[in-house]
Amino acid sequence: YITGIMGFFLLFTFYFLRDPKRNWMQDKNAIVSSADGKVLYAGVAEENDFMGGKCQKVVIFMNVFNVHRNRAPIEGVVKFYRYNRGKFRPAMNMDNLEINEHNLIGIEGKETKCLVSQIAGLIAQRVIFYKETGMLLKQAEELGIIRYGSANIIYFPENFEILVKPGDKVKAGVSVIGRKK
């Protein structure tokens, strides 16, 4: 029985850490999803750490069956990074997103910028950012991973129209969540 249980967890870990081949999006007028999952919120927000005020916000919840490799929503340079120690409450609850452990990653491109928040959840106890401040990222390039269920928030400028709504399923680096007006 122990061997079976250990085998199950080993197979689940391989499945969880998968990196499927996809046709990555490259479009300077688009914001692509940074995560696979289900859209919980899409609308206007206030973000002052990197975006400087009013902006667009898309929240994506990742369950344990989603691919958890996060991708850059735009091409640009990592200009801002901050790790925030926090709690490990369910990431499906929007009230927990600001208090849970998370990374903030600010990317600035030639014509726009965006901020990605990698948020740990109840089961996910580890947010990992692979890059460093000053590095150039291509759109849809892998920027990190969150282990075992969590959320992503993508903030982007108001001059982009939000193309998703709550309940929509998105794929990292493939699904366009915003387009320049």
Short mmCIF file of N, CA and C in Angstrom, two decimals:
data_model
loop_
_atom_site.label_atom_id
_atom_site.label_comp_id
_atom_site.label_asym_id
_atom_site.label_seq_id
_atom_site.Cartn_x
_atom_site.Cartn_y
_atom_site.Cartn_z
N TYR A 1 0.81 -1.20 0.00
CA TYR A 1 0.00 0.00 0.00
C TYR A 1 0.86 1.27 0.00
N ILE A 2 1.91 1.25 0.80
CA ILE A 2 2.78 2.43 0.88
C ILE A 2 3.43 2.70 -0.46
N THR A 3 3.88 1.65 -1.14
CA THR A 3 4.50 1.81 -2.46
C THR A 3 3.49 2.40 -3.44
N GLY A 4 2.24 1.94 -3.39
CA GLY A 4 1.19 2.46 -4.26
C GLY A 4 0.91 3.93 -4.00
N ILE A 5 0.84 4.30 -2.73
CA ILE A 5 0.60 5.70 -2.37
C ILE A 5 1.76 6.58 -2.82
N MET A 6 2.98 6.11 -2.57
CA MET A 6 4.16 6.88 -2.99
C MET A 6 4.22 6.98 -4.52
N GLY A 7 3.87 5.92 -5.21
CA GLY A 7 3.83 5.93 -6.68
C GLY A 7 2.82 6.93 -7.20
N PHE A 8 1.63 6.97 -6.56
CA PHE A 8 0.60 7.93 -6.95
C PHE A 8 1.12 9.37 -6.81
N PHE A 9 1.73 9.69 -5.67
CA PHE A 9 2.23 11.05 -5.44
C PHE A 9 3.38 11.39 -6.40
N LEU A 10 4.19 10.43 -6.74
CA LEU A 10 5.27 10.65 -7.70
C LEU A 10 4.69 10.96 -9.08
N LEU A 11 3.72 10.17 -9.53
CA LEU A 11 3.08 10.41 -10.83
C LEU A 11 2.35 11.75 -10.83
N PHE A 12 1.66 12.07 -9.73
CA PHE A 12 0.95 13.34 -9.64
C PHE A 12 1.93 14.51 -9.72
N THR A 13 3.08 14.39 -9.09
CA THR A 13 4.09 15.46 -9.13
C THR A 13 4.60 15.65 -10.54
N PHE A 14 4.88 14.57 -11.27
CA PHE A 14 5.31 14.69 -12.67
C PHE A 14 4.23 15.35 -13.51
N TYR A 15 2.97 14.94 -13.28
CA TYR A 15 1.85 15.53 -14.01
C TYR A 15 1.73 17.02 -13.68
N PHE A 16 1.84 17.36 -12.41
CA PHE A 16 1.70 18.73 -11.95
C PHE A 16 2.78 19.64 -12.54
N LEU A 17 4.01 19.17 -12.63
CA LEU A 17 5.14 19.98 -13.10
C LEU A 17 5.30 19.96 -14.62
N ARG A 18 4.32 19.44 -15.35
CA ARG A 18 4.42 19.32 -16.81
C ARG A 18 4.55 20.69 -17.46
N ASP A 19 5.12 20.68 -18.67
CA ASP A 19 5.31 21.89 -19.46
C ASP A 19 4.89 21.57 -20.89
N PRO A 20 3.58 21.66 -21.19
CA PRO A 20 3.10 21.25 -22.51
C PRO A 20 3.60 22.16 -23.62
N LYS A 21 3.77 21.58 -24.80
CA LYS A 21 4.15 22.35 -25.99
C LYS A 21 2.90 23.10 -26.47
N ARG A 22 3.07 24.38 -26.74
CA ARG A 22 1.96 25.21 -27.21
C ARG A 22 2.46 26.17 -28.28
N ASN A 23 1.51 26.74 -29.01
CA ASN A 23 1.83 27.80 -29.96
C ASN A 23 1.76 29.12 -29.20
N TRP A 24 2.93 29.58 -28.73
CA TRP A 24 2.99 30.76 -27.87
C TRP A 24 2.61 32.01 -28.65
N MET A 25 1.91 32.92 -27.98
CA MET A 25 1.44 34.17 -28.58
C MET A 25 2.57 35.19 -28.62
N GLN A 26 2.71 35.89 -29.73
CA GLN A 26 3.65 37.00 -29.87
C GLN A 26 2.90 38.15 -30.55
N ASP A 27 2.43 39.10 -29.77
CA ASP A 27 1.64 40.22 -30.30
C ASP A 27 1.84 41.41 -29.37
N LYS A 28 2.52 42.44 -29.85
CA LYS A 28 2.83 43.60 -29.00
C LYS A 28 1.59 44.39 -28.58
N ASN A 29 0.48 44.18 -29.25
CA ASN A 29 -0.77 44.87 -28.90
C ASN A 29 -1.67 44.04 -28.00
N ALA A 30 -1.16 42.89 -27.52
CA ALA A 30 -1.97 41.99 -26.70
C ALA A 30 -1.31 41.74 -25.35
N ILE A 31 -2.15 41.47 -24.38
CA ILE A 31 -1.72 40.97 -23.07
C ILE A 31 -2.17 39.51 -23.04
N VAL A 32 -1.24 38.58 -22.87
CA VAL A 32 -1.62 37.17 -22.81
C VAL A 32 -1.70 36.73 -21.35
N SER A 33 -2.45 35.68 -21.13
CA SER A 33 -2.60 35.16 -19.78
C SER A 33 -1.26 34.69 -19.25
N SER A 34 -1.01 34.96 -17.98
CA SER A 34 0.23 34.50 -17.34
C SER A 34 0.05 33.12 -16.73
N ALA A 35 -1.18 32.62 -16.70
CA ALA A 35 -1.45 31.34 -16.04
C ALA A 35 -2.58 30.59 -16.71
N ASP A 36 -2.59 29.28 -16.55
CA ASP A 36 -3.73 28.45 -16.93
C ASP A 36 -4.73 28.55 -15.78
N GLY A 37 -6.01 28.48 -16.10
CA GLY A 37 -6.99 28.45 -15.03
C GLY A 37 -8.30 29.09 -15.41
N LYS A 38 -9.05 29.47 -14.37
CA LYS A 38 -10.38 30.04 -14.52
C LYS A 38 -10.35 31.50 -14.05
N VAL A 39 -10.91 32.39 -14.86
CA VAL A 39 -10.97 33.81 -14.52
C VAL A 39 -11.98 34.01 -13.39
N LEU A 40 -11.51 34.62 -12.29
CA LEU A 40 -12.39 34.94 -11.17
C LEU A 40 -12.88 36.38 -11.22
N TYR A 41 -12.04 37.27 -11.76
CA TYR A 41 -12.39 38.70 -11.81
C TYR A 41 -11.73 39.31 -13.03
N ALA A 42 -12.43 40.23 -13.67
CA ALA A 42 -11.88 41.01 -14.79
C ALA A 42 -12.52 42.38 -14.74
N GLY A 43 -11.72 43.40 -14.43
CA GLY A 43 -12.27 44.74 -14.32
C GLY A 43 -11.24 45.76 -13.91
N VAL A 44 -11.71 46.89 -13.47
CA VAL A 44 -10.87 48.01 -13.09
C VAL A 44 -10.34 47.80 -11.66
N ALA A 45 -9.12 48.27 -11.43
CA ALA A 45 -8.51 48.16 -10.10
C ALA A 45 -7.58 49.34 -9.86
N GLU A 46 -7.07 49.41 -8.65
CA GLU A 46 -6.08 50.41 -8.25
C GLU A 46 -4.82 49.64 -7.85
N GLU A 47 -3.70 49.94 -8.48
CA GLU A 47 -2.43 49.29 -8.14
C GLU A 47 -1.35 50.36 -8.17
N ASN A 48 -0.75 50.65 -7.01
CA ASN A 48 0.19 51.75 -6.92
C ASN A 48 1.66 51.36 -6.86
N ASP A 49 1.98 50.10 -6.55
CA ASP A 49 3.38 49.68 -6.43
C ASP A 49 4.15 49.79 -7.73
N PHE A 50 3.53 49.42 -8.84
CA PHE A 50 4.21 49.44 -10.14
C PHE A 50 3.39 50.14 -11.21
N MET A 51 2.08 49.96 -11.20
CA MET A 51 1.25 50.52 -12.26
C MET A 51 0.95 52.01 -12.04
N GLY A 52 1.05 52.48 -10.80
CA GLY A 52 0.88 53.90 -10.53
C GLY A 52 -0.55 54.39 -10.47
N GLY A 53 -1.49 53.52 -10.12
CA GLY A 53 -2.86 53.98 -9.96
C GLY A 53 -3.88 53.07 -10.63
N LYS A 54 -4.87 53.70 -11.27
CA LYS A 54 -5.97 52.98 -11.88
C LYS A 54 -5.49 52.16 -13.08
N CYS A 55 -5.97 50.91 -13.17
CA CYS A 55 -5.55 50.02 -14.25
C CYS A 55 -6.57 48.90 -14.42
N GLN A 56 -6.32 48.01 -15.35
CA GLN A 56 -7.14 46.81 -15.55
C GLN A 56 -6.57 45.68 -14.70
N LYS A 57 -7.44 44.76 -14.28
CA LYS A 57 -7.02 43.65 -13.42
C LYS A 57 -7.77 42.38 -13.84
N VAL A 58 -7.00 41.29 -14.01
CA VAL A 58 -7.59 39.98 -14.29
C VAL A 58 -7.04 39.01 -13.26
N VAL A 59 -7.93 38.31 -12.55
CA VAL A 59 -7.54 37.33 -11.54
C VAL A 59 -7.84 35.94 -12.08
N ILE A 60 -6.84 35.05 -12.02
CA ILE A 60 -6.98 33.68 -12.54
C ILE A 60 -6.70 32.70 -11.40
N PHE A 61 -7.65 31.79 -11.16
CA PHE A 61 -7.47 30.75 -10.16
C PHE A 61 -6.99 29.49 -10.86
N MET A 62 -5.93 28.88 -10.29
CA MET A 62 -5.39 27.63 -10.82
C MET A 62 -5.69 26.51 -9.83
N ASN A 63 -6.41 25.47 -10.29
CA ASN A 63 -6.62 24.33 -9.41
C ASN A 63 -5.45 23.36 -9.59
N VAL A 64 -5.43 22.28 -8.85
CA VAL A 64 -4.28 21.36 -8.87
C VAL A 64 -4.13 20.64 -10.21
N PHE A 65 -5.13 20.68 -11.08
CA PHE A 65 -5.04 20.00 -12.37
C PHE A 65 -4.54 20.92 -13.48
N ASN A 66 -4.46 22.23 -13.24
CA ASN A 66 -3.96 23.17 -14.24
C ASN A 66 -2.43 23.11 -14.31
N VAL A 67 -1.89 23.51 -15.47
CA VAL A 67 -0.44 23.69 -15.60
C VAL A 67 -0.09 24.91 -14.75
N HIS A 68 0.94 24.80 -13.93
CA HIS A 68 1.28 25.88 -13.00
C HIS A 68 2.52 26.67 -13.39
N ARG A 69 2.98 26.50 -14.61
CA ARG A 69 4.10 27.31 -15.09
C ARG A 69 3.53 28.65 -15.54
N ASN A 70 4.07 29.73 -15.01
CA ASN A 70 3.59 31.07 -15.34
C ASN A 70 4.41 31.68 -16.46
N ARG A 71 3.75 32.48 -17.29
CA ARG A 71 4.35 33.05 -18.49
C ARG A 71 4.27 34.58 -18.46
N ALA A 72 5.17 35.23 -19.17
CA ALA A 72 5.18 36.69 -19.27
C ALA A 72 4.03 37.16 -20.15
N PRO A 73 3.18 38.07 -19.67
CA PRO A 73 2.05 38.55 -20.46
C PRO A 73 2.45 39.46 -21.63
N ILE A 74 3.62 40.10 -21.51
CA ILE A 74 4.12 40.99 -22.57
C ILE A 74 5.63 40.76 -22.71
N GLU A 75 6.19 41.28 -23.79
CA GLU A 75 7.65 41.30 -23.91
C GLU A 75 8.16 42.56 -23.22
N GLY A 76 9.21 42.40 -22.43
CA GLY A 76 9.76 43.56 -21.74
C GLY A 76 10.82 43.17 -20.74
N VAL A 77 11.29 44.17 -20.03
CA VAL A 77 12.34 44.00 -19.03
C VAL A 77 11.72 43.93 -17.64
N VAL A 78 12.21 43.02 -16.81
CA VAL A 78 11.76 42.94 -15.42
C VAL A 78 12.31 44.16 -14.69
N LYS A 79 11.43 45.09 -14.34
CA LYS A 79 11.83 46.34 -13.70
C LYS A 79 11.55 46.36 -12.19
N PHE A 80 10.73 45.43 -11.76
CA PHE A 80 10.28 45.45 -10.36
C PHE A 80 10.07 44.02 -9.90
N TYR A 81 10.53 43.72 -8.70
CA TYR A 81 10.27 42.40 -8.10
C TYR A 81 10.18 42.57 -6.59
N ARG A 82 9.15 41.95 -6.00
CA ARG A 82 9.04 41.95 -4.55
C ARG A 82 8.36 40.67 -4.09
N TYR A 83 8.97 40.03 -3.11
CA TYR A 83 8.38 38.85 -2.46
C TYR A 83 7.65 39.31 -1.21
N ASN A 84 6.43 38.85 -1.01
CA ASN A 84 5.63 39.20 0.16
C ASN A 84 5.30 37.94 0.94
N ARG A 85 5.90 37.82 2.12
CA ARG A 85 5.59 36.69 2.99
C ARG A 85 4.12 36.84 3.43
N GLY A 86 3.43 35.72 3.55
CA GLY A 86 2.04 35.81 3.95
C GLY A 86 1.46 34.49 4.39
N LYS A 87 0.16 34.41 4.38
CA LYS A 87 -0.56 33.23 4.82
C LYS A 87 -0.76 32.27 3.66
N PHE A 88 -1.37 31.14 3.92
CA PHE A 88 -1.66 30.13 2.91
C PHE A 88 -3.13 29.74 3.00
N ARG A 89 -3.98 30.68 2.64
CA ARG A 89 -5.42 30.47 2.68
C ARG A 89 -5.91 30.15 1.27
N PRO A 90 -7.14 29.63 1.11
CA PRO A 90 -7.63 29.26 -0.23
C PRO A 90 -7.55 30.42 -1.22
N ALA A 91 -6.88 30.19 -2.34
CA ALA A 91 -6.70 31.24 -3.36
C ALA A 91 -7.95 31.45 -4.20
N MET A 92 -8.93 30.59 -4.05
CA MET A 92 -10.18 30.74 -4.77
C MET A 92 -11.02 31.88 -4.18
N ASN A 93 -10.73 32.24 -2.91
CA ASN A 93 -11.42 33.32 -2.23
C ASN A 93 -10.66 34.63 -2.49
N MET A 94 -11.30 35.56 -3.17
CA MET A 94 -10.65 36.82 -3.56
C MET A 94 -10.14 37.62 -2.35
N ASP A 95 -10.77 37.47 -1.19
CA ASP A 95 -10.34 38.20 0.00
C ASP A 95 -8.97 37.75 0.50
N ASN A 96 -8.54 36.55 0.14
CA ASN A 96 -7.26 36.02 0.61
C ASN A 96 -6.08 36.39 -0.28
N LEU A 97 -6.32 36.91 -1.46
CA LEU A 97 -5.24 37.11 -2.44
C LEU A 97 -4.19 38.11 -1.97
N GLU A 98 -4.58 39.14 -1.26
CA GLU A 98 -3.63 40.15 -0.80
C GLU A 98 -2.86 39.72 0.45
N ILE A 99 -3.44 38.79 1.23
CA ILE A 99 -2.78 38.38 2.48
C ILE A 99 -1.96 37.10 2.33
N ASN A 100 -2.19 36.36 1.25
CA ASN A 100 -1.40 35.14 1.03
C ASN A 100 0.01 35.48 0.56
N GLU A 101 0.93 34.53 0.73
CA GLU A 101 2.29 34.69 0.22
C GLU A 101 2.21 34.93 -1.29
N HIS A 102 2.98 35.91 -1.79
CA HIS A 102 2.96 36.19 -3.22
C HIS A 102 4.21 36.94 -3.68
N ASN A 103 4.47 36.82 -4.98
CA ASN A 103 5.51 37.58 -5.67
C ASN A 103 4.83 38.65 -6.50
N LEU A 104 5.43 39.82 -6.61
CA LEU A 104 5.01 40.85 -7.54
C LEU A 104 6.12 41.03 -8.56
N ILE A 105 5.79 40.91 -9.85
CA ILE A 105 6.77 40.99 -10.92
C ILE A 105 6.32 42.05 -11.92
N GLY A 106 7.04 43.16 -11.98
CA GLY A 106 6.72 44.25 -12.89
C GLY A 106 7.53 44.15 -14.16
N ILE A 107 6.86 44.12 -15.31
CA ILE A 107 7.51 44.00 -16.62
C ILE A 107 7.19 45.25 -17.42
N GLU A 108 8.24 45.88 -17.96
CA GLU A 108 8.04 47.09 -18.76
C GLU A 108 8.53 46.85 -20.17
N GLY A 109 7.60 47.02 -21.13
CA GLY A 109 7.92 46.87 -22.54
C GLY A 109 8.15 48.23 -23.18
N LYS A 110 8.33 48.24 -24.50
CA LYS A 110 8.56 49.50 -25.22
C LYS A 110 7.35 50.41 -25.17
N GLU A 111 6.15 49.82 -25.24
CA GLU A 111 4.94 50.62 -25.32
C GLU A 111 3.99 50.46 -24.14
N THR A 112 4.25 49.50 -23.27
CA THR A 112 3.33 49.27 -22.15
C THR A 112 4.05 48.58 -21.00
N LYS A 113 3.35 48.38 -19.92
CA LYS A 113 3.89 47.63 -18.79
C LYS A 113 2.77 46.85 -18.14
N CYS A 114 3.15 45.84 -17.34
CA CYS A 114 2.16 45.07 -16.60
C CYS A 114 2.81 44.54 -15.33
N LEU A 115 1.96 44.13 -14.41
CA LEU A 115 2.42 43.56 -13.14
C LEU A 115 1.74 42.21 -12.97
N VAL A 116 2.54 41.19 -12.66
CA VAL A 116 2.02 39.85 -12.41
C VAL A 116 2.22 39.53 -10.94
N SER A 117 1.17 39.03 -10.31
CA SER A 117 1.27 38.58 -8.93
C SER A 117 1.08 37.07 -8.92
N GLN A 118 2.10 36.34 -8.45
CA GLN A 118 2.03 34.89 -8.28
C GLN A 118 1.61 34.65 -6.83
N ILE A 119 0.46 34.02 -6.61
CA ILE A 119 -0.10 33.91 -5.26
C ILE A 119 -0.20 32.45 -4.83
N ALA A 120 0.35 32.17 -3.66
CA ALA A 120 0.24 30.84 -3.08
C ALA A 120 -1.18 30.64 -2.55
N GLY A 121 -1.57 29.38 -2.42
CA GLY A 121 -2.90 29.07 -1.90
C GLY A 121 -2.82 28.16 -0.69
N LEU A 122 -3.92 27.48 -0.43
CA LEU A 122 -4.01 26.59 0.71
C LEU A 122 -3.04 25.41 0.58
N ILE A 123 -3.00 24.81 -0.60
CA ILE A 123 -2.12 23.67 -0.84
C ILE A 123 -0.78 24.15 -1.38
N ALA A 124 -0.83 25.18 -2.23
CA ALA A 124 0.41 25.73 -2.79
C ALA A 124 1.14 26.48 -1.70
N GLN A 125 2.31 26.05 -1.40
CA GLN A 125 3.07 26.69 -0.33
C GLN A 125 4.37 27.27 -0.86
N ARG A 126 4.46 27.41 -2.18
CA ARG A 126 5.72 27.85 -2.76
C ARG A 126 5.48 28.63 -4.05
N VAL A 127 5.86 29.92 -4.07
CA VAL A 127 5.84 30.72 -5.29
C VAL A 127 7.29 30.92 -5.72
N ILE A 128 7.58 30.61 -6.98
CA ILE A 128 8.97 30.65 -7.45
C ILE A 128 9.07 31.53 -8.70
N PHE A 129 9.95 32.52 -8.65
CA PHE A 129 10.23 33.41 -9.78
C PHE A 129 11.61 33.04 -10.28
N TYR A 130 11.71 32.63 -11.57
CA TYR A 130 12.96 32.15 -12.14
C TYR A 130 13.92 33.24 -12.62
N LYS A 131 13.43 34.43 -12.82
CA LYS A 131 14.22 35.48 -13.46
C LYS A 131 14.76 36.46 -12.42
N GLU A 132 15.41 37.53 -12.91
CA GLU A 132 15.95 38.58 -12.04
C GLU A 132 15.60 39.94 -12.61
N THR A 133 15.62 40.95 -11.75
CA THR A 133 15.40 42.31 -12.20
C THR A 133 16.46 42.66 -13.26
N GLY A 134 16.01 43.32 -14.32
CA GLY A 134 16.90 43.71 -15.41
C GLY A 134 16.91 42.74 -16.57
N MET A 135 16.34 41.56 -16.41
CA MET A 135 16.32 40.57 -17.49
C MET A 135 15.23 40.90 -18.51
N LEU A 136 15.51 40.63 -19.78
CA LEU A 136 14.55 40.80 -20.86
C LEU A 136 13.75 39.52 -21.00
N LEU A 137 12.43 39.65 -21.03
CA LEU A 137 11.54 38.51 -21.21
C LEU A 137 10.83 38.64 -22.54
N LYS A 138 10.70 37.55 -23.26
CA LYS A 138 9.86 37.52 -24.45
C LYS A 138 8.43 37.24 -24.00
N GLN A 139 7.47 37.69 -24.78
CA GLN A 139 6.08 37.42 -24.45
C GLN A 139 5.87 35.90 -24.42
N ALA A 140 5.22 35.40 -23.39
CA ALA A 140 4.92 33.98 -23.16
C ALA A 140 6.12 33.18 -22.65
N GLU A 141 7.26 33.83 -22.40
CA GLU A 141 8.41 33.13 -21.82
C GLU A 141 8.09 32.75 -20.38
N GLU A 142 8.55 31.57 -19.98
CA GLU A 142 8.30 31.12 -18.62
C GLU A 142 8.99 32.05 -17.62
N LEU A 143 8.24 32.49 -16.61
CA LEU A 143 8.83 33.37 -15.60
C LEU A 143 8.84 32.76 -14.21
N GLY A 144 8.10 31.68 -14.00
CA GLY A 144 8.10 31.03 -12.69
C GLY A 144 7.06 29.94 -12.60
N ILE A 145 6.88 29.45 -11.39
CA ILE A 145 5.93 28.37 -11.13
C ILE A 145 5.36 28.54 -9.73
N ILE A 146 4.15 28.05 -9.56
CA ILE A 146 3.53 28.00 -8.24
C ILE A 146 3.16 26.55 -8.01
N ARG A 147 3.54 26.02 -6.90
CA ARG A 147 3.35 24.59 -6.68
C ARG A 147 2.04 24.27 -5.96
N TYR A 148 1.21 23.48 -6.63
CA TYR A 148 0.01 22.82 -6.10
C TYR A 148 -1.21 23.69 -5.84
N GLY A 149 -1.63 24.48 -6.78
CA GLY A 149 -2.90 25.20 -6.70
C GLY A 149 -2.75 26.60 -6.15
N SER A 150 -3.25 27.61 -6.84
CA SER A 150 -3.00 28.98 -6.44
C SER A 150 -3.70 29.96 -7.37
N ALA A 151 -3.17 31.19 -7.48
CA ALA A 151 -3.78 32.21 -8.33
C ALA A 151 -2.72 33.11 -8.94
N ASN A 152 -3.11 33.80 -9.99
CA ASN A 152 -2.30 34.84 -10.62
C ASN A 152 -3.19 36.06 -10.79
N ILE A 153 -2.60 37.23 -10.62
CA ILE A 153 -3.28 38.48 -10.96
C ILE A 153 -2.41 39.17 -11.98
N ILE A 154 -3.03 39.67 -13.05
CA ILE A 154 -2.31 40.45 -14.05
C ILE A 154 -2.93 41.84 -14.08
N TYR A 155 -2.09 42.85 -13.84
CA TYR A 155 -2.51 44.25 -13.93
C TYR A 155 -1.92 44.81 -15.21
N PHE A 156 -2.72 45.57 -15.97
CA PHE A 156 -2.22 46.19 -17.19
C PHE A 156 -2.94 47.52 -17.41
N PRO A 157 -2.40 48.37 -18.29
CA PRO A 157 -2.94 49.74 -18.44
C PRO A 157 -4.39 49.79 -18.92
N GLU A 158 -5.02 50.91 -18.62
CA GLU A 158 -6.42 51.14 -19.01
C GLU A 158 -6.62 51.28 -20.51
N ASN A 159 -5.56 51.56 -21.25
CA ASN A 159 -5.73 51.70 -22.70
C ASN A 159 -5.81 50.33 -23.39
N PHE A 160 -5.91 49.25 -22.60
CA PHE A 160 -6.14 47.90 -23.10
C PHE A 160 -7.55 47.48 -22.71
N GLU A 161 -8.28 46.89 -23.66
CA GLU A 161 -9.61 46.37 -23.40
C GLU A 161 -9.49 44.96 -22.83
N ILE A 162 -10.25 44.66 -21.80
CA ILE A 162 -10.27 43.31 -21.22
C ILE A 162 -11.13 42.42 -22.12
N LEU A 163 -10.60 41.26 -22.52
CA LEU A 163 -11.29 40.36 -23.43
C LEU A 163 -11.82 39.09 -22.77
N VAL A 164 -11.70 38.99 -21.44
CA VAL A 164 -12.19 37.82 -20.72
C VAL A 164 -13.19 38.26 -19.67
N LYS A 165 -13.94 37.29 -19.17
CA LYS A 165 -14.92 37.57 -18.12
C LYS A 165 -14.86 36.45 -17.09
N PRO A 166 -15.38 36.68 -15.88
CA PRO A 166 -15.38 35.63 -14.87
C PRO A 166 -16.03 34.35 -15.40
N GLY A 167 -15.36 33.24 -15.12
CA GLY A 167 -15.82 31.93 -15.58
C GLY A 167 -15.09 31.42 -16.81
N ASP A 168 -14.44 32.32 -17.56
CA ASP A 168 -13.69 31.90 -18.75
C ASP A 168 -12.47 31.08 -18.34
N LYS A 169 -12.12 30.10 -19.16
CA LYS A 169 -10.90 29.30 -18.97
C LYS A 169 -9.82 29.89 -19.87
N VAL A 170 -8.61 30.05 -19.32
CA VAL A 170 -7.50 30.63 -20.09
C VAL A 170 -6.28 29.73 -20.00
N LYS A 171 -5.38 29.90 -20.98
CA LYS A 171 -4.12 29.15 -21.01
C LYS A 171 -2.96 30.13 -21.04
N ALA A 172 -1.96 29.85 -20.24
CA ALA A 172 -0.77 30.72 -20.13
C ALA A 172 -0.06 30.84 -21.47
N GLY A 173 0.25 32.08 -21.85
CA GLY A 173 1.02 32.34 -23.05
C GLY A 173 0.26 32.17 -24.35
N VAL A 174 -1.02 31.78 -24.27
CA VAL A 174 -1.81 31.51 -25.46
C VAL A 174 -3.06 32.38 -25.50
N SER A 175 -3.80 32.41 -24.41
CA SER A 175 -5.06 33.15 -24.36
C SER A 175 -4.82 34.65 -24.24
N VAL A 176 -5.42 35.41 -25.13
CA VAL A 176 -5.33 36.88 -25.08
C VAL A 176 -6.38 37.36 -24.10
N ILE A 177 -5.92 38.06 -23.04
CA ILE A 177 -6.86 38.57 -22.02
C ILE A 177 -7.10 40.07 -22.17
N GLY A 178 -6.24 40.76 -22.94
CA GLY A 178 -6.39 42.19 -23.17
C GLY A 178 -5.79 42.59 -24.49
N ARG A 179 -6.40 43.60 -25.13
CA ARG A 179 -5.88 44.10 -26.41
C ARG A 179 -5.94 45.60 -26.40
N LYS A 180 -4.89 46.22 -26.97
CA LYS A 180 -4.81 47.68 -27.03
C LYS A 180 -6.01 48.23 -27.80
N LYS A 181 -6.64 49.27 -27.20
CA LYS A 181 -7.84 49.88 -27.82
C LYS A 181 -7.44 50.68 -29.04
#
